[in-house]
Coordinates of C-alpha atoms in Angstrom, one line a residue:
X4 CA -44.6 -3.5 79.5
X5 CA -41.4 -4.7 78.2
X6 CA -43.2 -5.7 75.1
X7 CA -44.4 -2.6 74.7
X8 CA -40.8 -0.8 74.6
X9 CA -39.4 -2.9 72.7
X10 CA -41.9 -2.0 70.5
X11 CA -41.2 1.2 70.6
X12 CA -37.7 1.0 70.4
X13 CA -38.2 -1.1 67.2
X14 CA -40.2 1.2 65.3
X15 CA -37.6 4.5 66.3
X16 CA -34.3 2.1 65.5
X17 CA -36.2 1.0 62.1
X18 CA -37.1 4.6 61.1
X19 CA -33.3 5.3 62.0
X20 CA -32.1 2.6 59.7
X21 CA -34.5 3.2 57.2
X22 CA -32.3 6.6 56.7
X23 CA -28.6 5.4 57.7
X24 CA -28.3 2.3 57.5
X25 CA -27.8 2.1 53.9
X26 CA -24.9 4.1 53.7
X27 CA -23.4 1.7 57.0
X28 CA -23.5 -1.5 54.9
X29 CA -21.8 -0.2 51.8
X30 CA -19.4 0.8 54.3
X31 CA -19.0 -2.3 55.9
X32 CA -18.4 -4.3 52.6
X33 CA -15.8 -2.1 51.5
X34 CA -14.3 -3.1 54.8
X35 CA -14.5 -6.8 54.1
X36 CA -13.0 -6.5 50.6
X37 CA -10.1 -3.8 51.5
X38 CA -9.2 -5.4 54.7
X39 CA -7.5 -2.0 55.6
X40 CA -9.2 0.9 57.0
X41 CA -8.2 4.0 59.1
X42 CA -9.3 4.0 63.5
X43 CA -11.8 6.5 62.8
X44 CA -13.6 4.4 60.3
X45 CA -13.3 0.6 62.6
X46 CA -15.1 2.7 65.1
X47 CA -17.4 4.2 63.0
X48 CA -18.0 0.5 61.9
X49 CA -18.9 -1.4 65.0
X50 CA -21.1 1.3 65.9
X51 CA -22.8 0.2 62.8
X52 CA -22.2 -3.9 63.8
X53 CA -23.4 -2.7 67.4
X54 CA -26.7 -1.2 66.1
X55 CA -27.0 -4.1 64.0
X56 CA -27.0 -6.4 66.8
X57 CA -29.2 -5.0 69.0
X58 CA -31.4 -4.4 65.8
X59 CA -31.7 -8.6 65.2
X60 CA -32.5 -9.1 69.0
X61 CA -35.6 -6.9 68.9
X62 CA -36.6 -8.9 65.9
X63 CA -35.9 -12.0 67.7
X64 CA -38.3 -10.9 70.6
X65 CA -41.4 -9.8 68.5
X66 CA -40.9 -13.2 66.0
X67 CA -40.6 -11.0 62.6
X68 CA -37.7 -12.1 60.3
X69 CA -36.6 -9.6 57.2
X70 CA -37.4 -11.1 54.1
X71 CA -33.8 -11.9 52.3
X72 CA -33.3 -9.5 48.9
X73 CA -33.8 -11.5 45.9
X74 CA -30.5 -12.1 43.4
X75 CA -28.8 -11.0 46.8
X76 CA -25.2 -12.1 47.2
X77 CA -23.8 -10.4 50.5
X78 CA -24.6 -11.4 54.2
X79 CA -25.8 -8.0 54.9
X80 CA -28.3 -7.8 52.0
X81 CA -31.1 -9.9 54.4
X82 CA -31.3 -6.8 56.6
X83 CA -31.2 -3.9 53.5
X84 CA -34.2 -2.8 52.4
X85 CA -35.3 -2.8 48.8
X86 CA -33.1 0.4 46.8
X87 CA -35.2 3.4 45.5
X88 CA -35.7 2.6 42.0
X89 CA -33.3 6.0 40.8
X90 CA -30.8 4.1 42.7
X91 CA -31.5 1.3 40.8
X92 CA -31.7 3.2 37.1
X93 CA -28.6 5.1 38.1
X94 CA -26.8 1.8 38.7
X95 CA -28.2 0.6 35.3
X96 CA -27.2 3.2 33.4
X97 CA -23.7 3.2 35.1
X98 CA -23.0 -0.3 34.0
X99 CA -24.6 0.1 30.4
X100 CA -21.9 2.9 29.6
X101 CA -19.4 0.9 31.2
X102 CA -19.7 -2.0 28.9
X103 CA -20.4 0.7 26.0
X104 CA -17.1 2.2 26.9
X105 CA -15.2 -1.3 27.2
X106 CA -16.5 -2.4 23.9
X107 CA -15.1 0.7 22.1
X108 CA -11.9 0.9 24.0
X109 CA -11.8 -3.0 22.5
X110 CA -12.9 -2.1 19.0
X111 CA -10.3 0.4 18.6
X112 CA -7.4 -1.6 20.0
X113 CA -8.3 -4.4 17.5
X114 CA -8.2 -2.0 14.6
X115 CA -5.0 -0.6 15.5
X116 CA -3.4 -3.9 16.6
X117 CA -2.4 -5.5 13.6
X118 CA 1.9 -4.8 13.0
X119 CA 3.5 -4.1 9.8
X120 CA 6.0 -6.8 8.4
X121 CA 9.4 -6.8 9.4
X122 CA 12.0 -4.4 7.4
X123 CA 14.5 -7.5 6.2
X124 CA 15.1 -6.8 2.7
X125 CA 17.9 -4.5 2.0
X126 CA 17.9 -1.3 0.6
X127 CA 19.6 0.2 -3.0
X128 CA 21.0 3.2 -2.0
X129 CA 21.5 6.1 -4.7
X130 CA 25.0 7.7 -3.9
X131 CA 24.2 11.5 -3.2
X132 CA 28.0 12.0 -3.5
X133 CA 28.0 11.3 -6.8
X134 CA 27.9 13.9 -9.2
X135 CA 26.8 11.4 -12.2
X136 CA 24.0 9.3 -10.1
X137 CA 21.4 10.5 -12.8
X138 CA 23.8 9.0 -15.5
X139 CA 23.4 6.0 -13.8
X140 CA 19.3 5.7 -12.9
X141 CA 15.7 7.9 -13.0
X142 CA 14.2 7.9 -10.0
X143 CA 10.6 8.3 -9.0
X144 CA 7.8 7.6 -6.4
X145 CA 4.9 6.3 -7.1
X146 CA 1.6 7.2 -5.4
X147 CA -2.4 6.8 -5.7
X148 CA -5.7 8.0 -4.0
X149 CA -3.7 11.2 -2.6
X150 CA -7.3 13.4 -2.2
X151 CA -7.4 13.7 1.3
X152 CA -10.8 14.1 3.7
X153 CA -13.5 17.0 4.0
X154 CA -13.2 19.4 6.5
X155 CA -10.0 17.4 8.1
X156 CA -8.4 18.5 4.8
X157 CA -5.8 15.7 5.2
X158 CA -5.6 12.2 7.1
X159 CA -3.1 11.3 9.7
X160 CA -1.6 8.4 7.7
X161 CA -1.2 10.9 4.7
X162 CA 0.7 12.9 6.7
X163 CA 3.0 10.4 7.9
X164 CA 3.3 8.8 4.2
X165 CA 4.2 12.3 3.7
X166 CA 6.8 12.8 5.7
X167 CA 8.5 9.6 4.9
X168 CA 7.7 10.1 1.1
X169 CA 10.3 13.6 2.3
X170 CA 12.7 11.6 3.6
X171 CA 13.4 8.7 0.8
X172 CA 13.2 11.9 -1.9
X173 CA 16.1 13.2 0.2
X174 CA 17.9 10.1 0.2
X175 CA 17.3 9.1 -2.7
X176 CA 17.3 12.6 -4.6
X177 CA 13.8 11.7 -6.3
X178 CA 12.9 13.3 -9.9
X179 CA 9.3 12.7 -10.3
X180 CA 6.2 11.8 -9.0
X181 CA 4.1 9.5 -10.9
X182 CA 0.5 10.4 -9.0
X183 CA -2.6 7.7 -9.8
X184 CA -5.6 9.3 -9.3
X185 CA -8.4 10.2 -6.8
X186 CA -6.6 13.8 -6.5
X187 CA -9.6 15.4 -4.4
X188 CA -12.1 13.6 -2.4
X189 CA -15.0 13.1 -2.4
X190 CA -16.7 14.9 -5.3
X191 CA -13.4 16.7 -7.2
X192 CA -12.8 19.9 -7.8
X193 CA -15.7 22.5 -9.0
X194 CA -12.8 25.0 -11.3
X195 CA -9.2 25.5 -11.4
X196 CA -9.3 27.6 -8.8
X197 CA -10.8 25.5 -5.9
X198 CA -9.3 25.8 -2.4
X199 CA -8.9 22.3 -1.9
X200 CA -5.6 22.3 -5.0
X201 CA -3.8 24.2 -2.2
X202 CA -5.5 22.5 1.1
X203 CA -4.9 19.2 -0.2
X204 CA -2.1 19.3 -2.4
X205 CA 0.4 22.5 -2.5
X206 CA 0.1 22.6 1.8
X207 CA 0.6 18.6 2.0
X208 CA 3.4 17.9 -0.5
X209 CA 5.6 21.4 0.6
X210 CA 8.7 19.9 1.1
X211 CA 11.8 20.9 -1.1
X212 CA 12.7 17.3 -2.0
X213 CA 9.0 16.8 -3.5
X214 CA 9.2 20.0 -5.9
X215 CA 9.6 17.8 -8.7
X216 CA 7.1 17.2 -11.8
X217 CA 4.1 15.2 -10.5
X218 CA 2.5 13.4 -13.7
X219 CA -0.6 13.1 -12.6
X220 CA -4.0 11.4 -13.9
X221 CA -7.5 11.2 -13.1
X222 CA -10.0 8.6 -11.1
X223 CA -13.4 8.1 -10.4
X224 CA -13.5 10.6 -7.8
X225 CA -12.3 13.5 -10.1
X226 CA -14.7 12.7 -12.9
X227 CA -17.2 13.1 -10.1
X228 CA -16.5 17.1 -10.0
X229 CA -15.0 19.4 -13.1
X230 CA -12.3 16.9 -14.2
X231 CA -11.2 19.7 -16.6
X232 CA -10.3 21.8 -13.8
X233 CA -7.6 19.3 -12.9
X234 CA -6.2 20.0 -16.2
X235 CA -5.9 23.7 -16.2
X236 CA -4.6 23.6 -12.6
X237 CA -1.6 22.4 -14.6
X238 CA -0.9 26.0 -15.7
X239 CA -1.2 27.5 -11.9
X240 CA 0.9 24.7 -10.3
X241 CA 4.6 24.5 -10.2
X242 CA 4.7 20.0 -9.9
X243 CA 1.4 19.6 -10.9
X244 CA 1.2 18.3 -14.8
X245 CA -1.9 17.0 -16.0
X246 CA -1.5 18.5 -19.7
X247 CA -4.4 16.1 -21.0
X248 CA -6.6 13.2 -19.7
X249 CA -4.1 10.8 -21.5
X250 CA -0.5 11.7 -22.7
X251 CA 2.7 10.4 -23.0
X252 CA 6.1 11.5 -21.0
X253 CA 9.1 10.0 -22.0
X254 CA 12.5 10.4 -19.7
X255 CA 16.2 9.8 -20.9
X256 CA 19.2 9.0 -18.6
X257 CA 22.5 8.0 -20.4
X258 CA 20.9 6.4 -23.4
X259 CA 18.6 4.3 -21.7
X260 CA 14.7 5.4 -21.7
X261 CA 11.9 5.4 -20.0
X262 CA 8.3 5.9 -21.8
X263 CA 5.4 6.9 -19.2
X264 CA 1.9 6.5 -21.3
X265 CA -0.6 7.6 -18.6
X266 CA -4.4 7.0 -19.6
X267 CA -7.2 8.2 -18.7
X268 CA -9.4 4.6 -17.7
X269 CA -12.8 6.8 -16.3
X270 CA -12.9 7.7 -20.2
X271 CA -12.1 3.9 -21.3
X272 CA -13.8 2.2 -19.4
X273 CA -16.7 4.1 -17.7
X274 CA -17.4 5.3 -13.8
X275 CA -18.5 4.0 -10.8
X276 CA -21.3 6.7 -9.8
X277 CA -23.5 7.9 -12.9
X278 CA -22.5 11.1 -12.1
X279 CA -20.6 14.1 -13.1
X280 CA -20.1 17.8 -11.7
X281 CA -21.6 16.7 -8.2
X282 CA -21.8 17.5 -4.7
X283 CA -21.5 15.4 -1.4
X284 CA -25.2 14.6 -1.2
X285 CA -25.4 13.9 -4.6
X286 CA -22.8 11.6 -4.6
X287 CA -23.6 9.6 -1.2
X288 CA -27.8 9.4 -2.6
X289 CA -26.1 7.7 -6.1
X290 CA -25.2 4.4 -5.9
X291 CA -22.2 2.6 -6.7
X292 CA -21.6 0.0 -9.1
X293 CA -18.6 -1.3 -11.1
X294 CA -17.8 0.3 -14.4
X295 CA -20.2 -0.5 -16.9
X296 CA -18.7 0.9 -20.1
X297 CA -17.6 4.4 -21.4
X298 CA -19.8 7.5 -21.2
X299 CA -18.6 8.4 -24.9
X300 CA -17.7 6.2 -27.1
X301 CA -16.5 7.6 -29.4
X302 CA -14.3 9.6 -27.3
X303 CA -13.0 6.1 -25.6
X304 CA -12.2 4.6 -29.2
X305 CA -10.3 7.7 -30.1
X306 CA -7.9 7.0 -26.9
X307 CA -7.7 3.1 -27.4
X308 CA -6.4 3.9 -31.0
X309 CA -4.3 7.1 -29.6
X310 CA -2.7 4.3 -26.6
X311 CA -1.9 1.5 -29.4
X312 CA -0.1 3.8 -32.1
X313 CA 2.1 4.7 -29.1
X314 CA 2.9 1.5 -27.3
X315 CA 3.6 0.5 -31.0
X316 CA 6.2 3.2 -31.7
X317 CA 8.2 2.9 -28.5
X318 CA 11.5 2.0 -28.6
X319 CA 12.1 2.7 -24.7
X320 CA 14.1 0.4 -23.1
X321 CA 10.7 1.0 -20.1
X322 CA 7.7 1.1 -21.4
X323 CA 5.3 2.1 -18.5
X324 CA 1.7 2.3 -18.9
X325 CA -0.4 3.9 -15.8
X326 CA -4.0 4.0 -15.3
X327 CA -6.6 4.5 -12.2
X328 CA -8.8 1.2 -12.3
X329 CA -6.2 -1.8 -11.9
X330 CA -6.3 -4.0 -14.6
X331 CA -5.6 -6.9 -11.3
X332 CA -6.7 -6.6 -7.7
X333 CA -7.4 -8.7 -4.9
X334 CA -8.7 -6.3 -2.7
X335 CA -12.1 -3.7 -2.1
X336 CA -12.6 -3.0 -5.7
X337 CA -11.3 -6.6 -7.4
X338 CA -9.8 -6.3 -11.0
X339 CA -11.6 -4.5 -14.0
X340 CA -12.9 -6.3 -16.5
X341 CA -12.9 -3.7 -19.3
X342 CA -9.0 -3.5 -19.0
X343 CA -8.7 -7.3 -18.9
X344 CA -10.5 -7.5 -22.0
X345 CA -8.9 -4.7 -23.9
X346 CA -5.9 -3.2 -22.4
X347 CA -3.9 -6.5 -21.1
X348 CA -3.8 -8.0 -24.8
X349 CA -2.3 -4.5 -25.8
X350 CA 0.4 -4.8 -22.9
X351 CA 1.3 -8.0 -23.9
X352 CA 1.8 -7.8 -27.6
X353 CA 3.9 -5.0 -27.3
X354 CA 5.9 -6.3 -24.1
X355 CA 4.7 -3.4 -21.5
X356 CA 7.3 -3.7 -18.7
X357 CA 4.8 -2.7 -16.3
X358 CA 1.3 -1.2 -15.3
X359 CA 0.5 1.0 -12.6
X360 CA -2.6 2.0 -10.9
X361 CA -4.5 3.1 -8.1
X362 CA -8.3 3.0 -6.9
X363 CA -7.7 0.5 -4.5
X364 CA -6.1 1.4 -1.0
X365 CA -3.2 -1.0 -0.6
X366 CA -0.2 -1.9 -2.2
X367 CA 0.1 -4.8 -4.4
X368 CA 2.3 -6.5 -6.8
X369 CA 1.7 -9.6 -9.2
X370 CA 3.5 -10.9 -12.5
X371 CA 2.1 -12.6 -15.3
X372 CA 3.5 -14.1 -18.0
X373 CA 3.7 -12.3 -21.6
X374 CA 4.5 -13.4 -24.7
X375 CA 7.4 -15.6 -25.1
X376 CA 9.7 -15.3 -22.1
X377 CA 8.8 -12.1 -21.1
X378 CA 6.8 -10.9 -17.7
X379 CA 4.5 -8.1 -17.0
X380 CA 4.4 -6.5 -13.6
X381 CA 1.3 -5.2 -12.3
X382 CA 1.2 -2.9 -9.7
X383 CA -1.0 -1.3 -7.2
X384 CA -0.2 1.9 -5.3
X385 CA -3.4 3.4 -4.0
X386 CA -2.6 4.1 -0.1
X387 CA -1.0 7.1 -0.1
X388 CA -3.9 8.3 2.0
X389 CA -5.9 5.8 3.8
X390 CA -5.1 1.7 3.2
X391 CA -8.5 -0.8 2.9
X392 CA -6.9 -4.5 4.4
X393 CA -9.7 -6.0 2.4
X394 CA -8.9 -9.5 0.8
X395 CA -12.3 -9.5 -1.3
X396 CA -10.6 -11.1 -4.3
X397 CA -7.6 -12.7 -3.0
X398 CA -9.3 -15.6 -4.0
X399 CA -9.1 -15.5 -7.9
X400 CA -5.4 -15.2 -7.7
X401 CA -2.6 -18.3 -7.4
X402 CA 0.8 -17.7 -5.0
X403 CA 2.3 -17.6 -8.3
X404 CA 0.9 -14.6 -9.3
X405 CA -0.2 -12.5 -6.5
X406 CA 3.5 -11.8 -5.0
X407 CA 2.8 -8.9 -2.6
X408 CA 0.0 -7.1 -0.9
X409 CA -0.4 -4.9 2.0
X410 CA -1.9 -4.4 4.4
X411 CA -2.4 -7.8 5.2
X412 CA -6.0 -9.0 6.6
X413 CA -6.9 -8.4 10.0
X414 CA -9.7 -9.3 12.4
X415 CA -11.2 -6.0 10.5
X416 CA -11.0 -5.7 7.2
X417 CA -12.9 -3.0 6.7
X418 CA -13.5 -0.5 9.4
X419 CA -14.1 3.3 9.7
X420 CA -11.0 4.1 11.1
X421 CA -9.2 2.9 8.9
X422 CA -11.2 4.4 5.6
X423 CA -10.9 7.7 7.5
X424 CA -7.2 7.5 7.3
X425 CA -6.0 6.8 10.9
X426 CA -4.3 3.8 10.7
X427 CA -2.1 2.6 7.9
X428 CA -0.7 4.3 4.5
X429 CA 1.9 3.8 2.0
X430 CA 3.7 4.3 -1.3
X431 CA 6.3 2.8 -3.3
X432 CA 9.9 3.9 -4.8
X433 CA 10.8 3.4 -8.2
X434 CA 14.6 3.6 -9.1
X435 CA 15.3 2.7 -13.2
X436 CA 18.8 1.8 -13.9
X437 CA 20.2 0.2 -17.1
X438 CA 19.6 -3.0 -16.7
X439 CA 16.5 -3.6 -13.9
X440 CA 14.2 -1.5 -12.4
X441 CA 13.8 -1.8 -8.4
X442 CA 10.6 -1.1 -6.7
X443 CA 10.8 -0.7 -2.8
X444 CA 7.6 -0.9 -0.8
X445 CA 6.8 1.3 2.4
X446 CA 4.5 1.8 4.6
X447 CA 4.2 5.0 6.4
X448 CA 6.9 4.9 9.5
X449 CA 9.5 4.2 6.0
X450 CA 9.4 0.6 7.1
X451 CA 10.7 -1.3 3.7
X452 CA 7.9 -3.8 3.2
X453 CA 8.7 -5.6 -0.1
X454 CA 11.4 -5.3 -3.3
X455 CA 11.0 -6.1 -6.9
X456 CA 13.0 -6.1 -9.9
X457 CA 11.5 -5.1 -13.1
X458 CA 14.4 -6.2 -16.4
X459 CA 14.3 -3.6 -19.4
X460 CA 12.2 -5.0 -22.1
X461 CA 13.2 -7.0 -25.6
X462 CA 11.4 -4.4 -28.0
X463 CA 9.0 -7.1 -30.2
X464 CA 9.5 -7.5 -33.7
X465 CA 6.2 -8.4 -34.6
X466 CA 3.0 -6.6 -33.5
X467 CA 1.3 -6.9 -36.7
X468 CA -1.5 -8.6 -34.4
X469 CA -4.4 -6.5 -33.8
X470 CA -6.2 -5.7 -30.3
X471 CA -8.9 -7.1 -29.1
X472 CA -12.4 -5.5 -30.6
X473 CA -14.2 -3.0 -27.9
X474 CA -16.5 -4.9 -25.7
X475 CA -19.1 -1.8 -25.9
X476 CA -19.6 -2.1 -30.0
X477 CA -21.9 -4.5 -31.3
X478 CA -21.0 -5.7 -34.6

């Protein structure tokens, strides 16, 4: 008889469980792990242990044992019965975005973790109290691979390089703009009057202290759209000037001058997408390659012999010479070979203080020698957008040489976020004075990263050597 109603008291208690129980032990282990609980829940809880108890001894009496949960760890687990399997794929799926989630969150902190170099090296400051300052220097800022994003219109670190590119022309009453290339990503412009001049340009660069002359020239990107447009935007644009694909622009301050030869290297040297006039699709569906040689030329002879006559005639104290494709890189894109060839031979018989360039996002600075005792300077300034950490090429250059480069490898060197223009930018300022020219590095909070000094040049008194013969004429 007593058999019996246990019996019966075990299959009623067991049905019971079956619904509550579950709910009773995930109660109970929060109490062993919290250790603090209100009265209402510890009596709650040992009606729960109670049950429990009284549970076991029916067992006890009719000789069944509860099989123990596999991969169990908790002492209650042995009287739980198996989960329903949603439980189960709820629990999965909790835990699978969970470590999806943590994995991002960790992603993104690493791409944003790596700090900028410490601002130790002190600054020239131009004296905006004195009337004569631009008796005394020509100052400029020098930026590359300004085009911006689609549909974003502009990048966060463009905006930021913006608004500190405001605040040194303020300080430093900048007078030009020297402006490397890659004006409108991705595909250039389609005529002068495309939206993007104003959405990417005019709205950006609006601040009173950057309404100067912006001598501007063309990359790879703009020769994948209507690089002519660029050109007649120059009569619809108060600081735009892009009067030709190559021209010269020469600047005078109290007898000492300055000769800006800007060049056009898409023509010289060739593109990177065999493309021209394209859109978005077409340009992602063609594939990229380094440049393999000029799409005309004849038209690319007619510019090498155009760039010679006037290195040849300069008698500038500065002689500048700015291009898109560096001539040296150690980063993404690496150094061109057509320039190498042709253009460095030209910059070093006719003692070229300097080159500047673009197409690769970073800034960088290295100094070869010339002839005789002289040094030529190159320099990359293609962040003023978005800034690529890549060391791809660092390799191929000594300590002697490569002197600067930012930014400086991190655990990514490549990443999204940082090609989309969220993390780091920069752009470099330029003053010219009578005897030296001093190039300050910053990044975009106007931390100074890096100086250099550039001497004025000894004009040569021989060039009767002659340049290197093109590398696309067979002879």
């Amino acid at each position: 008889m007593n058999l019996e109603l246990a019996s019966r008291n075990f299959t009623v208690r067991k049905e019971k469980y079956q619904k509550g129980l579950w709910h009773g032990a995930k109660f109970f282990n929060c109490v062993n792990s919290q250790k603090i609980i209100s009265k209402k829940r510890i009596c709650s809880s040992n009606r729960r242990i109670s049950n429990l108890n009284i549970f076991s001894m029916e067992m006890l009496l009719l000789g069944e044992r509860t099989e123990k949960r596999p991969n169990s760890s908790s002492s209650l687990d042995r009287f739980i019965p198996d989960m329903p399997q949603k439980v189960k794929s709820r629990r999965k799926m909790r835990k699978l975005m969970c470590i999806s989630g943590i994995c991002v969150t960790i992603f993104f902190i690493i791409a944003v973790s790596s700090g900028d170099s410490p601002n130790n090296i002190p600054l020239w400051s131009a004296d905006m109290r004195d009337p004569k300052r631009n008796e005394h220097s020509f100052r400029i800022l020098l930026v590359g691979d300004t085009g911006g994003i689609p549909i974003l219109e502009t990048t966060r670190a463009q905006t930021k390089v913006k608004e500190t590119m405001t605040s040194v022309a303020n300080e430093k009453d900048v007078q030009m703009v020297l402006n490397m290339g890659d004006n409108i990503y991705f595909t250039g412009p389609t005529d002068e009057f495309d939206p993007r001049f104003e959405s990417r340009f005019e709205a950006v660069y609006d601040s009173p202290s950057l309404q100067v002359k912006w001598l501007t020239i063309a990359g790879n990107h703009d020769h994948f759209g209507n690089v002519t447009a660029e050109i007649e935007y120059t009569k619809r644009s108060r600081k735009w000037y892009f009067p030709s694909l190559y021209y010269k622009e020469s600047e005078e301050f109290n007898g000492t001058k300055i000769d800006f030869v800007m060049i056009d290297t898409i023509s010289l040297c060739g593109n990177t997408k065999d493309i021209q006039n394209a859109g978005f699709i077409e340009m992602l569906r063609n594939e990229s390659h380094d440049p393999r040689g000029p799409l005309n030329v004849t038209a690319a002879e007619e510019q090498w012999k155009w760039l010679e006559t006037n290195l040849e005639e300069s008698d500038a104290q500065y002689l500048i010479v700015s291009g898109h494709y560096p001539i040296h890189s150690m980063s993404s894109h690496g150094p061109t070979d057509c320039l190498r060839q042709r253009l460095d031979p030209l910059l070093k018989r006719f003692n070229v203080n300097a080159y500047f360039s673009g197409h690769d996002h970073s800034l960088q600075h290295f100094i070869f020698d010339g002839n005789d005792d002289h040094k030529i300077h190159y320099v990359v300034s293609g962040a003023a957008s978005r800034a690529d950490a890549s060391d791809k090429h660092i390799k191929e250059f000594s300590k002697d040489n490569l002197k600067f480069n930012y930014p400086e490898k991190s655990w990514f060197s490549w990443s999204p976020v940082s090609q989309l223009g969220f993390l780091k930018g920069g752009f470099i300022y330029a003053e010219f004075g009578h005897e030296s020219a001093r190039l300050d590095f910053f990044d975009k909070k106007g931390k100074q990263l890096y100086a250099a000094l550039i001497p004025i040049r000894q004009i040569p008194k021989d060039t009767a050597a002659k340049s290197t013969v093109s590398p696309f004429i067979e002879i």
